[in-house]
PDB file of C-alpha atoms in Angstrom:
ATOM      1  CA  MET A   1      96.011 145.417 102.044  1.00 48.00           C
ATOM      2  CA  ARG A   2      92.577 143.655 102.839  1.00 48.00           C
ATOM      3  CA  LYS A   3      91.545 144.192  98.718  1.00 47.00           C
ATOM      4  CA  LEU A   4      95.142 142.828  98.366  1.00 38.00           C
ATOM      5  CA  PHE A   5      94.285 139.552 100.739  1.00 38.00           C
ATOM      6  CA  ILE A   6      91.216 139.017  98.766  1.00 40.00           C
ATOM      7  CA  VAL A   7      92.239 139.047  95.322  1.00 37.00           C
ATOM      8  CA  VAL A   8      95.512 137.487  96.104  1.00 37.00           C
ATOM      9  CA  PHE A   9      92.798 134.100  98.374  1.00 42.00           C
ATOM     10  CA  VAL A  10      90.770 134.307  95.340  1.00 40.00           C
ATOM     11  CA  LEU A  11      94.001 133.181  93.070  1.00 40.00           C
ATOM     12  CA  LEU A  12      94.818 130.969  95.391  1.00 42.00           C
ATOM     13  CA  CYS A  13      91.669 129.037  95.011  1.00 43.00           C
ATOM     14  CA  SER A  14      91.109 129.525  91.812  1.00 43.00           C
ATOM     15  CA  VAL A  15      94.646 127.539  91.282  1.00 43.00           C
ATOM     16  CA  PHE A  16      94.532 125.120  93.806  1.00 46.00           C
ATOM     17  CA  GLY A  17      90.544 124.495  92.858  1.00 44.00           C
ATOM     18  CA  SER A  18      91.896 123.934  88.983  1.00 41.00           C
ATOM     19  CA  ALA A  19      94.791 121.229  90.610  1.00 43.00           C
ATOM     20  CA  ALA A  20      91.942 119.455  92.502  1.00 45.00           C
ATOM     21  CA  ALA A  21      89.937 119.443  89.266  1.00 42.00           C
ATOM     22  CA  ALA A  22      93.163 117.544  87.345  1.00 56.00           C
ATOM     23  CA  ALA A  23      93.292 114.632  88.783  1.00 64.00           C
ATOM     24  CA  PRO A  24      92.037 112.351  87.063  1.00 79.00           C
ATOM     25  CA  GLU A  25      89.698 109.755  87.239  1.00 88.00           C
ATOM     26  CA  VAL A  26      89.902 106.698  88.747  1.00 91.00           C
ATOM     27  CA  PRO A  27      87.402 104.302  87.169  1.00 90.00           C
ATOM     28  CA  THR A  28      85.642 102.206  90.690  1.00 90.00           C
ATOM     29  CA  ASN A  29      84.185  99.435  88.220  1.00 91.00           C
ATOM     30  CA  ILE A  30      87.607  98.217  88.116  1.00 94.00           C
ATOM     31  CA  PHE A  31      89.923  99.993  90.994  1.00 96.00           C
ATOM     32  CA  GLN A  32      88.197  99.004  94.790  1.00 94.00           C
ATOM     33  CA  TRP A  33      89.818 101.853  97.154  1.00 96.00           C
ATOM     34  CA  VAL A  34      91.234 101.383  99.934  1.00 96.00           C
ATOM     35  CA  GLN A  35      92.835 104.242 102.149  1.00 95.00           C
ATOM     36  CA  SER A  36      93.907 107.836 101.254  1.00 92.00           C
ATOM     37  CA  SER A  37      96.841 109.087 103.389  1.00 92.00           C
ATOM     38  CA  ALA A  38      97.719 113.365 103.476  1.00 89.00           C
ATOM     39  CA  ARG A  39      99.933 112.216  99.813  1.00 93.00           C
ATOM     40  CA  THR A  40      98.112 109.373  98.432  1.00 95.00           C
ATOM     41  CA  ASP A  41      94.958 107.023  97.342  1.00 96.00           C
ATOM     42  CA  TYR A  42      95.794 103.977  97.820  1.00 97.00           C
ATOM     43  CA  TYR A  43      93.321 101.450  95.373  1.00 97.00           C
ATOM     44  CA  PHE A  44      93.806  97.336  93.725  1.00 98.00           C
ATOM     45  CA  ASN A  45      92.125  96.578  90.662  1.00 97.00           C
ATOM     46  CA  ALA A  46      89.831  94.050  91.475  1.00 96.00           C
ATOM     47  CA  GLN A  47      89.002  93.435  88.308  1.00 96.00           C
ATOM     48  CA  GLN A  48      92.407  91.590  87.559  1.00 96.00           C
ATOM     49  CA  ILE A  49      93.354  90.358  91.522  1.00 97.00           C
ATOM     50  CA  CYS A  50      93.858  86.227  90.978  1.00 96.00           C
ATOM     51  CA  PHE A  51      95.779  83.219  92.104  1.00 97.00           C
ATOM     52  CA  ALA A  52      99.017  82.608  90.509  1.00 96.00           C
ATOM     53  CA  ARG A  53      99.667  79.488  88.715  1.00 94.00           C
ATOM     54  CA  ASP A  54     101.999  76.396  88.489  1.00 90.00           C
ATOM     55  CA  SER A  55     104.760  75.745  85.661  1.00 88.00           C
ATOM     56  CA  ALA A  56     101.774  73.062  84.646  1.00 87.00           C
ATOM     57  CA  GLY A  57      98.648  75.419  85.118  1.00 87.00           C
ATOM     58  CA  HIS A  58      97.332  74.229  88.176  1.00 92.00           C
ATOM     59  CA  VAL A  59      95.731  77.281  90.734  1.00 95.00           C
ATOM     60  CA  ASP A  60      98.335  78.092  93.075  1.00 96.00           C
ATOM     61  CA  THR A  61      95.652  79.325  95.942  1.00 95.00           C
ATOM     62  CA  ASN A  62      99.363  80.053  98.170  1.00 96.00           C
ATOM     63  CA  ARG A  63     100.568  82.716  95.456  1.00 97.00           C
ATOM     64  CA  LEU A  64      98.477  86.711  94.913  1.00 97.00           C
ATOM     65  CA  LEU A  65      99.092  88.312  91.869  1.00 97.00           C
ATOM     66  CA  VAL A  66      97.266  92.039  92.523  1.00 98.00           C
ATOM     67  CA  PRO A  67      97.775  95.311  90.113  1.00 98.00           C
ATOM     68  CA  VAL A  68      97.616  98.720  92.902  1.00 98.00           C
ATOM     69  CA  LEU A  69      97.670 102.222  91.826  1.00 97.00           C
ATOM     70  CA  LYS A  70      98.669 104.920  94.206  1.00 97.00           C
ATOM     71  CA  ILE A  71      97.609 108.193  93.394  1.00 97.00           C
ATOM     72  CA  TYR A  72      99.785 111.448  94.369  1.00 97.00           C
ATOM     73  CA  ASP A  73      98.645 115.173  95.928  1.00 95.00           C
ATOM     74  CA  ASP A  74     100.593 117.893  94.963  1.00 94.00           C
ATOM     75  CA  LEU A  75     102.671 117.391  97.725  1.00 95.00           C
ATOM     76  CA  MET A  76     104.014 113.936  97.023  1.00 95.00           C
ATOM     77  CA  LYS A  77     104.436 114.530  92.584  1.00 96.00           C
ATOM     78  CA  HIS A  78     107.151 118.123  93.540  1.00 96.00           C
ATOM     79  CA  ASP A  79     108.779 115.309  96.464  1.00 96.00           C
ATOM     80  CA  VAL A  80     108.970 112.794  93.268  1.00 96.00           C
ATOM     81  CA  ILE A  81     110.087 115.725  90.395  1.00 96.00           C
ATOM     82  CA  SER A  82     112.404 116.824  93.769  1.00 96.00           C
ATOM     83  CA  LYS A  83     114.726 113.903  93.880  1.00 95.00           C
ATOM     84  CA  ARG A  84     114.400 112.973  90.411  1.00 95.00           C
ATOM     85  CA  ARG A  85     115.400 116.288  89.777  1.00 95.00           C
ATOM     86  CA  TRP A  86     118.405 116.330  92.996  1.00 96.00           C
ATOM     87  CA  ASN A  87     119.922 112.287  91.700  1.00 94.00           C
ATOM     88  CA  GLY A  88     119.911 113.815  87.957  1.00 94.00           C
ATOM     89  CA  LYS A  89     117.620 111.523  87.068  1.00 94.00           C
ATOM     90  CA  SER A  90     115.157 113.041  83.660  1.00 93.00           C
ATOM     91  CA  LEU A  91     111.901 114.745  84.167  1.00 95.00           C
ATOM     92  CA  GLU A  92     111.008 113.588  80.992  1.00 94.00           C
ATOM     93  CA  LYS A  93     107.041 113.423  80.685  1.00 94.00           C
ATOM     94  CA  PHE A  94     107.253 114.016  84.596  1.00 95.00           C
ATOM     95  CA  GLY A  95     104.790 117.204  84.873  1.00 94.00           C
ATOM     96  CA  ASP A  96     101.991 114.949  83.978  1.00 96.00           C
ATOM     97  CA  LEU A  97     102.581 112.557  86.580  1.00 97.00           C
ATOM     98  CA  VAL A  98      99.372 110.770  88.701  1.00 97.00           C
ATOM     99  CA  GLY A  99     101.513 108.359  90.778  1.00 97.00           C
ATOM    100  CA  THR A 100     102.336 104.974  90.319  1.00 97.00           C
ATOM    101  CA  ALA A 101     101.356 101.843  89.202  1.00 97.00           C
ATOM    102  CA  GLU A 102     102.683  98.886  91.288  1.00 97.00           C
ATOM    103  CA  TYR A 103     102.468  94.716  90.459  1.00 98.00           C
ATOM    104  CA  LEU A 104     102.379  92.424  93.690  1.00 98.00           C
ATOM    105  CA  GLU A 105     102.440  89.010  93.823  1.00 98.00           C
ATOM    106  CA  PHE A 106     101.313  88.089  97.597  1.00 98.00           C
ATOM    107  CA  ASP A 107     102.845  84.477  99.137  1.00 97.00           C
ATOM    108  CA  ILE A 108      99.877  83.558 101.744  1.00 96.00           C
ATOM    109  CA  LYS A 109     101.834  80.909 103.364  1.00 96.00           C
ATOM    110  CA  GLU A 110     105.215  82.806 103.975  1.00 96.00           C
ATOM    111  CA  GLN A 111     103.327  86.236 104.658  1.00 96.00           C
ATOM    112  CA  THR A 112     104.980  88.477 102.117  1.00 98.00           C
ATOM    113  CA  VAL A 113     104.462  90.997  99.480  1.00 98.00           C
ATOM    114  CA  ARG A 114     107.192  90.886  96.101  1.00 98.00           C
ATOM    115  CA  ILE A 115     106.917  94.400  94.506  1.00 97.00           C
ATOM    116  CA  LYS A 116     107.664  92.662  90.715  1.00 97.00           C
ATOM    117  CA  GLN A 117     107.475  96.218  88.979  1.00 97.00           C
ATOM    118  CA  VAL A 118     106.586 100.515  90.152  1.00 97.00           C
ATOM    119  CA  ASP A 119     105.258 101.975  86.886  1.00 97.00           C
ATOM    120  CA  TYR A 120     105.183 105.942  87.003  1.00 97.00           C
ATOM    121  CA  ILE A 121     101.900 106.696  85.119  1.00 97.00           C
ATOM    122  CA  ASP A 122     100.659 110.176  83.679  1.00 96.00           C
ATOM    123  CA  SER A 123      97.088 111.073  83.867  1.00 94.00           C
ATOM    124  CA  THR A 124      96.211 108.667  81.250  1.00 93.00           C
ATOM    125  CA  PHE A 125      97.669 105.918  83.623  1.00 94.00           C
ATOM    126  CA  THR A 126     100.516 105.545  80.775  1.00 95.00           C
ATOM    127  CA  THR A 127     103.104 104.961  81.993  1.00 96.00           C
ATOM    128  CA  ILE A 128     106.352 107.315  82.091  1.00 96.00           C
ATOM    129  CA  GLU A 129     108.908 105.312  83.505  1.00 96.00           C
ATOM    130  CA  GLU A 130     109.183 101.539  84.573  1.00 95.00           C
ATOM    131  CA  ASN A 131     111.139 100.448  87.272  1.00 94.00           C
ATOM    132  CA  LYS A 132     111.731  96.181  88.184  1.00 94.00           C
ATOM    133  CA  PRO A 133     112.527  96.311  92.600  1.00 92.00           C
ATOM    134  CA  ASN A 134     111.789  92.924  92.845  1.00 88.00           C
ATOM    135  CA  GLN A 135     111.517  94.172  96.658  1.00 95.00           C
ATOM    136  CA  VAL A 136     109.923  91.540  98.629  1.00 97.00           C
ATOM    137  CA  ILE A 137     107.791  93.080 101.833  1.00 97.00           C
ATOM    138  CA  ASN A 138     107.829  90.593 105.244  1.00 97.00           C
ATOM    139  CA  LEU A 139     104.592  91.327 106.755  1.00 96.00           C
ATOM    140  CA  LYS A 140     104.518  90.256 110.130  1.00 95.00           C
ATOM    141  CA  ASP A 141     107.061  93.478 109.795  1.00 96.00           C
ATOM    142  CA  LEU A 142     105.400  95.883 109.367  1.00 96.00           C
ATOM    143  CA  ALA A 143     103.962  98.188 111.892  1.00 95.00           C
ATOM    144  CA  ALA A 144     100.085  97.324 112.357  1.00 89.00           C
ATOM    145  CA  LYS A 145      99.333 100.882 112.087  1.00 91.00           C
ATOM    146  CA  SER A 146     101.469 101.658 109.248  1.00 94.00           C
ATOM    147  CA  LEU A 147      99.733 102.241 105.649  1.00 95.00           C
ATOM    148  CA  ASP A 148     101.160 100.073 103.754  1.00 95.00           C
ATOM    149  CA  ALA A 149     100.364  97.352 106.061  1.00 96.00           C
ATOM    150  CA  LYS A 150      96.554  98.274 106.262  1.00 97.00           C
ATOM    151  CA  PHE A 151      96.924  98.593 102.481  1.00 97.00           C
ATOM    152  CA  TYR A 152      97.916  94.774 102.590  1.00 97.00           C
ATOM    153  CA  ASN A 153      95.874  93.471 104.536  1.00 96.00           C
ATOM    154  CA  ALA A 154      93.311  94.802 102.614  1.00 97.00           C
ATOM    155  CA  ILE A 155      94.028  92.881  99.907  1.00 98.00           C
ATOM    156  CA  LEU A 156      94.848  89.718 100.972  1.00 97.00           C
ATOM    157  CA  ASP A 157      91.099  90.242 103.157  1.00 97.00           C
ATOM    158  CA  TYR A 158      89.431  90.683  99.909  1.00 97.00           C
ATOM    159  CA  GLY A 159      91.638  88.077  98.938  1.00 97.00           C
ATOM    160  CA  MET A 160      90.405  84.873 100.943  1.00 97.00           C
ATOM    161  CA  ARG A 161      86.530  86.696 100.923  1.00 97.00           C
ATOM    162  CA  HIS A 162      86.377  85.398  96.724  1.00 97.00           C
ATOM    163  CA  GLN A 163      88.942  82.874  96.590  1.00 96.00           C
ATOM    164  CA  VAL A 164      86.346  81.483  94.282  1.00 96.00           C
ATOM    165  CA  ARG A 165      86.211  83.681  91.634  1.00 95.00           C
ATOM    166  CA  LEU A 166      89.614  84.277  91.753  1.00 96.00           C
ATOM    167  CA  ALA A 167      90.424  80.951  91.021  1.00 95.00           C
ATOM    168  CA  GLU A 168      88.639  80.941  87.943  1.00 94.00           C
ATOM    169  CA  ARG A 169      89.518  83.630  87.000  1.00 94.00           C
ATOM    170  CA  ALA A 170      93.323  82.074  86.888  1.00 93.00           C
ATOM    171  CA  ASN A 171      92.415  79.371  84.983  1.00 90.00           C
ATOM    172  CA  SER A 172      88.314  78.871  84.451  1.00 86.00           C
ATOM    173  CA  LYS A 173      88.878  75.356  83.831  1.00 89.00           C
ATOM    174  CA  ILE A 174      88.857  74.392  87.499  1.00 91.00           C
ATOM    175  CA  SER A 175      87.001  70.708  89.013  1.00 93.00           C
ATOM    176  CA  ALA A 176      84.393  70.856  90.454  1.00 94.00           C
ATOM    177  CA  GLU A 177      85.592  69.324  93.255  1.00 96.00           C
ATOM    178  CA  PHE A 178      88.649  71.889  93.971  1.00 94.00           C
ATOM    179  CA  LYS A 179      85.623  74.764  93.743  1.00 94.00           C
ATOM    180  CA  ALA A 180      84.312  72.419  96.589  1.00 96.00           C
ATOM    181  CA  LYS A 181      87.205  73.043  98.083  1.00 96.00           C
ATOM    182  CA  LEU A 182      88.078  76.671  97.782  1.00 95.00           C
ATOM    183  CA  LYS A 183      84.255  77.428  98.315  1.00 96.00           C
ATOM    184  CA  GLU A 184      84.362  75.958 101.588  1.00 97.00           C
ATOM    185  CA  ALA A 185      87.798  77.626 102.650  1.00 96.00           C
ATOM    186  CA  GLN A 186      86.098  80.943 100.982  1.00 96.00           C
ATOM    187  CA  ASP A 187      83.137  80.397 103.450  1.00 97.00           C
ATOM    188  CA  GLU A 188      85.173  79.612 107.218  1.00 96.00           C
ATOM    189  CA  TYR A 189      87.465  82.522 106.141  1.00 95.00           C
ATOM    190  CA  ILE A 190      84.293  84.979 106.079  1.00 96.00           C
ATOM    191  CA  ALA A 191      82.699  83.536 109.259  1.00 96.00           C
ATOM    192  CA  ASN A 192      85.500  83.669 111.573  1.00 95.00           C
ATOM    193  CA  HIS A 193      86.643  87.637 110.427  1.00 93.00           C
TER     194      HIS A 193
END
């Protein structure tokens, strides 16, 4: 009986060890890790986060655009696949599911975040399925300790600490006057937080 237990233990360790090794490596030069829950790791794209531009091409420092990445553990992957199966949705390519890539737009003044697009992704970070929920979340309605609130607030904090850089990403030809105002607002935020 003891031999059987040892063999089963070794087999389980090798199976779970290889599953953990199969998880994709998130490029840390692109994505910044924010937090991990029991089932998901949360990242945002620090190279592409930027302020939006209005129709005239002017930087809108009230709207922050950011791609995010959520990497699932095996239980979360199984949960997504089970729900799709239950709802009669296609499972094609979902055998290599690793998580989602989401595209968010923050309205800083209104304290909302719009989930513009959610893509299920595979281990090569290629889209398996694209969804456009266009869902708006009021940040004031989230519990302070919720994972989403912590994630969104970390992104906003990063944006406020890097206002000049994010404005230059949106429009490389911003005026020196506008840049000076942003630098002042950025420095004030950093001093108070």
